[in-house]
Short mmCIF file of C-alpha atoms in Angstrom, two decimals:
data_model
loop_
_atom_site.label_atom_id
_atom_site.label_comp_id
_atom_site.label_asym_id
_atom_site.label_seq_id
_atom_site.Cartn_x
_atom_site.Cartn_y
_atom_site.Cartn_z
CA GLY A 1 -0.21 -20.15 5.69
CA ALA A 2 -3.52 -19.14 7.33
CA VAL A 3 -5.81 -21.09 5.03
CA VAL A 4 -9.48 -21.51 5.85
CA SER A 5 -11.72 -23.96 4.01
CA GLN A 6 -15.48 -24.29 3.87
CA HIS A 7 -17.61 -27.22 2.89
CA PRO A 8 -19.78 -27.48 0.94
CA SER A 9 -19.08 -24.65 -1.50
CA TRP A 10 -22.69 -24.66 -2.59
CA VAL A 11 -25.85 -26.45 -1.57
CA ILE A 12 -29.41 -26.60 -2.83
CA CYS A 13 -32.05 -27.93 -0.46
CA LYS A 14 -35.78 -28.13 -0.02
CA SER A 15 -37.62 -25.84 2.34
CA GLY A 16 -37.83 -27.31 5.83
CA THR A 17 -34.58 -29.24 5.74
CA SER A 18 -31.49 -28.48 7.79
CA VAL A 19 -28.12 -27.69 6.26
CA LYS A 20 -24.73 -27.93 7.95
CA ILE A 21 -21.76 -25.87 6.78
CA GLU A 22 -18.25 -26.67 7.98
CA CYS A 23 -15.44 -24.19 8.44
CA ARG A 24 -11.90 -25.44 8.99
CA SER A 25 -8.60 -23.71 9.67
CA LEU A 26 -6.17 -25.91 7.76
CA ASP A 27 -2.75 -24.83 8.95
CA PHE A 28 -3.35 -23.00 12.21
CA GLN A 29 -5.42 -23.23 15.33
CA ALA A 30 -8.30 -20.82 15.67
CA THR A 31 -9.75 -20.11 19.09
CA THR A 32 -12.16 -17.65 17.53
CA MET A 33 -14.17 -18.01 14.35
CA PHE A 34 -16.77 -15.75 12.80
CA TRP A 35 -19.80 -16.42 10.63
CA TYR A 36 -21.02 -13.89 8.11
CA ARG A 37 -23.85 -13.63 5.68
CA GLN A 38 -23.59 -11.66 2.46
CA PHE A 39 -26.32 -10.67 0.04
CA PRO A 40 -25.51 -9.81 -3.59
CA LYS A 41 -23.57 -6.57 -3.95
CA GLN A 42 -23.74 -5.95 -0.21
CA SER A 43 -21.12 -6.01 2.49
CA LEU A 44 -20.51 -8.67 5.09
CA MET A 45 -23.05 -9.01 7.86
CA LEU A 46 -21.66 -10.57 11.02
CA MET A 47 -23.98 -13.25 12.33
CA ALA A 48 -22.07 -14.64 15.28
CA THR A 49 -18.69 -15.07 16.91
CA SER A 50 -17.73 -18.49 18.16
CA ASN A 51 -15.01 -19.36 20.62
CA GLU A 52 -13.72 -22.88 20.94
CA GLY A 53 -15.40 -24.75 23.74
CA SER A 54 -17.99 -22.12 24.58
CA LYS A 55 -21.33 -20.87 23.30
CA ALA A 56 -21.40 -18.59 20.31
CA THR A 57 -22.21 -14.91 20.68
CA TYR A 58 -24.93 -13.90 18.25
CA GLU A 59 -25.43 -10.45 16.79
CA GLN A 60 -28.68 -8.66 17.42
CA GLY A 61 -31.46 -9.91 15.20
CA VAL A 62 -29.86 -13.29 14.46
CA GLU A 63 -31.93 -16.23 15.71
CA LYS A 64 -29.66 -18.56 17.62
CA ASP A 65 -32.17 -21.42 17.41
CA LYS A 66 -32.27 -20.98 13.65
CA PHE A 67 -28.54 -20.72 13.10
CA LEU A 68 -26.81 -23.25 15.33
CA ILE A 69 -23.09 -22.75 15.73
CA ASN A 70 -20.70 -25.27 17.21
CA HIS A 71 -16.98 -24.73 17.69
CA ALA A 72 -15.93 -28.03 19.14
CA SER A 73 -12.25 -27.96 18.22
CA LEU A 74 -9.51 -25.47 17.48
CA THR A 75 -9.79 -26.15 13.76
CA LEU A 76 -13.50 -26.67 13.14
CA SER A 77 -16.63 -24.62 13.49
CA THR A 78 -20.00 -25.57 12.04
CA LEU A 79 -23.07 -23.56 11.16
CA THR A 80 -26.36 -25.42 10.89
CA VAL A 81 -29.28 -23.65 9.27
CA THR A 82 -32.28 -25.40 10.78
CA SER A 83 -35.59 -25.73 8.95
CA ALA A 84 -34.30 -23.65 6.09
CA HIS A 85 -36.65 -21.42 4.14
CA PRO A 86 -36.18 -19.54 0.86
CA GLU A 87 -35.35 -16.32 2.73
CA ASP A 88 -32.31 -18.10 4.20
CA SER A 89 -30.82 -18.36 0.73
CA SER A 90 -27.59 -16.41 0.82
CA PHE A 91 -23.79 -16.56 0.70
CA TYR A 92 -22.40 -17.69 4.05
CA ILE A 93 -18.76 -16.98 4.81
CA CYS A 94 -16.73 -18.03 7.81
CA SER A 95 -13.47 -16.58 9.02
CA ALA A 96 -10.92 -17.49 11.64
CA LEU A 97 -8.86 -15.24 13.84
CA GLY A 98 -5.20 -15.91 13.13
CA GLU A 99 -2.82 -17.21 15.73
CA ASP A 100 -1.49 -13.67 16.05
CA GLN A 101 -5.00 -12.75 17.20
CA GLU A 102 -4.82 -9.72 14.97
CA THR A 103 -6.41 -10.47 11.60
CA GLN A 104 -9.22 -12.56 10.16
CA TYR A 105 -8.71 -15.12 7.43
CA PHE A 106 -11.77 -15.93 5.40
CA GLY A 107 -13.05 -19.13 3.89
CA PRO A 108 -14.20 -19.26 0.27
CA GLY A 109 -17.88 -19.10 1.21
CA THR A 110 -20.89 -21.38 0.85
CA ARG A 111 -23.75 -20.50 -1.42
CA LEU A 112 -27.07 -21.76 -0.07
CA LEU A 113 -30.22 -21.94 -2.17
CA VAL A 114 -33.41 -23.05 -0.49
CA LEU A 115 -36.21 -24.03 -2.83
CA GLN B 1 -22.87 7.79 11.86
CA LYS B 2 -21.36 4.50 10.77
CA GLU B 3 -18.16 3.36 12.44
CA VAL B 4 -16.51 2.94 9.03
CA GLU B 5 -17.39 4.81 5.85
CA GLN B 6 -16.34 3.60 2.43
CA ASP B 7 -17.43 4.87 -0.96
CA PRO B 8 -19.10 1.92 -2.72
CA GLY B 9 -18.14 3.15 -6.18
CA PRO B 10 -18.25 1.62 -8.70
CA LEU B 11 -14.81 2.73 -9.78
CA SER B 12 -13.66 2.10 -13.34
CA VAL B 13 -10.09 2.79 -14.48
CA PRO B 14 -7.96 1.93 -17.52
CA GLU B 15 -5.24 -0.67 -17.22
CA GLY B 16 -2.03 0.79 -15.85
CA ALA B 17 -3.73 3.54 -13.85
CA ILE B 18 -3.04 4.25 -10.19
CA VAL B 19 -6.06 3.42 -8.06
CA SER B 20 -6.84 5.09 -4.76
CA LEU B 21 -9.34 3.50 -2.39
CA ASN B 22 -10.27 5.18 0.87
CA CYS B 23 -12.07 4.71 4.15
CA THR B 24 -12.78 7.02 7.04
CA TYR B 25 -13.63 6.05 10.57
CA SER B 26 -14.94 7.72 13.65
CA ASN B 27 -13.66 5.59 16.52
CA SER B 28 -10.21 6.51 17.77
CA ALA B 29 -10.06 3.12 19.54
CA PHE B 30 -9.35 1.40 16.24
CA GLN B 31 -5.76 0.25 16.31
CA TYR B 32 -5.46 -2.25 13.48
CA PHE B 33 -6.28 -1.64 9.85
CA MET B 34 -6.75 -4.14 7.03
CA TRP B 35 -7.62 -4.25 3.37
CA TYR B 36 -9.33 -7.26 1.83
CA ARG B 37 -9.97 -8.09 -1.80
CA GLN B 38 -13.10 -10.03 -2.70
CA TYR B 39 -13.70 -11.51 -6.11
CA SER B 40 -17.25 -12.24 -7.14
CA ARG B 41 -18.69 -15.29 -5.37
CA LYS B 42 -15.54 -15.79 -3.29
CA GLY B 43 -14.54 -15.08 0.28
CA PRO B 44 -12.46 -11.98 1.08
CA GLU B 45 -8.68 -12.33 0.83
CA LEU B 46 -6.39 -10.38 3.17
CA LEU B 47 -4.23 -7.97 1.16
CA MET B 48 -2.63 -5.63 3.64
CA TYR B 49 -2.51 -5.25 7.39
CA THR B 50 -1.02 -2.44 9.43
CA TYR B 51 -1.32 -0.97 12.90
CA SER B 52 0.64 2.24 12.73
CA SER B 53 0.30 5.53 10.95
CA GLY B 54 2.30 5.83 7.77
CA ASN B 55 2.78 3.74 4.68
CA LYS B 56 3.22 0.02 4.17
CA GLU B 57 4.17 -1.29 0.76
CA ASP B 58 3.77 -4.76 -0.73
CA GLY B 59 4.47 -5.04 -4.43
CA ARG B 60 2.01 -2.87 -6.33
CA PHE B 61 -0.03 -2.21 -3.19
CA THR B 62 0.53 0.54 -0.63
CA ALA B 63 -1.56 0.92 2.50
CA GLN B 64 -1.59 4.31 4.15
CA VAL B 65 -2.95 5.14 7.59
CA ASP B 66 -3.46 8.61 9.02
CA LYS B 67 -4.72 8.17 12.56
CA SER B 68 -4.90 11.89 13.23
CA SER B 69 -7.39 12.30 10.39
CA LYS B 70 -8.98 8.87 10.90
CA TYR B 71 -8.39 8.07 7.27
CA ILE B 72 -6.92 5.04 5.53
CA SER B 73 -6.09 4.44 1.90
CA LEU B 74 -5.05 1.63 -0.40
CA PHE B 75 -3.12 2.51 -3.53
CA ILE B 76 -2.74 0.11 -6.42
CA ARG B 77 -0.01 0.95 -8.93
CA ASP B 78 0.00 -0.27 -12.52
CA SER B 79 -3.50 -1.66 -12.13
CA GLN B 80 -4.32 -4.85 -13.99
CA PRO B 81 -7.63 -6.36 -15.15
CA SER B 82 -7.05 -9.07 -12.53
CA ASP B 83 -7.34 -6.37 -9.86
CA SER B 84 -11.03 -6.02 -10.73
CA ALA B 85 -12.80 -6.93 -7.51
CA THR B 86 -14.47 -5.43 -4.47
CA TYR B 87 -12.08 -3.99 -1.90
CA LEU B 88 -13.11 -3.95 1.75
CA CYS B 89 -11.42 -1.96 4.45
CA ALA B 90 -11.56 -3.34 7.97
CA MET B 91 -10.59 -2.07 11.38
CA ARG B 92 -10.19 -3.65 14.75
CA ASN B 93 -10.14 -2.29 18.25
CA THR B 94 -8.16 -3.76 21.12
CA GLY B 95 -11.20 -5.78 22.14
CA ASN B 96 -11.11 -7.99 19.01
CA GLN B 97 -14.14 -6.30 17.49
CA PHE B 98 -13.90 -5.89 13.73
CA TYR B 99 -15.68 -3.32 11.63
CA PHE B 100 -15.88 -3.58 7.86
CA GLY B 101 -16.52 -0.98 5.21
CA THR B 102 -19.24 -1.66 2.67
CA GLY B 103 -16.64 -2.28 -0.05
CA THR B 104 -15.63 -0.45 -3.21
CA SER B 105 -16.22 -2.17 -6.53
CA LEU B 106 -13.27 -1.71 -8.89
CA THR B 107 -13.12 -2.53 -12.59
CA VAL B 108 -9.84 -2.25 -14.49
CA ILE B 109 -10.48 -1.97 -18.21
CA PRO B 110 -7.91 -3.58 -20.55
#
């Protein structure tokens, strides 16, 4: 149980395009999901917390107009990187708070490369 | 001072060794403690979760929490090459805020 999927697993795009990443909780409902960014050999950096049906809460320094987060259902949250640039290239990982509201379950991550 | 401190390693041990991974924390409001394992280019996988002081065992893994010292540990017995990964400790307060360690890189040499 508590499986989280992400799609796509990797994406290459041209500078200036927008990229959407989906995060799904497959076998449980998630009222809260988290989006992280991770650089090579570094720890997780929380970007935002999203709650189903309400606006996401962004961490300090994260541009909400750049990283659009939508959590429209109890099993799906999306992260859209708008007008992507090479510096947005990174490993993006989502997680979902379990139904016990106690632990996070992570997706497999999405590797984004912006050329 | 960081909320959670974790030695980044790297840690290299021979196959079969007992591995000890540790984290310290400063906030006594942390009530829930987790260990995640992250393989290269993958998302973290929940290994152990506990909310009380003491030991919790699951197969070759033992999680230990000492709230009085604000110290948590993960022990891996009979380590295997497949245990080679980065191990992240994580803590949560009652307000659903999570704090992660920076991760310890472990290599188990056959």
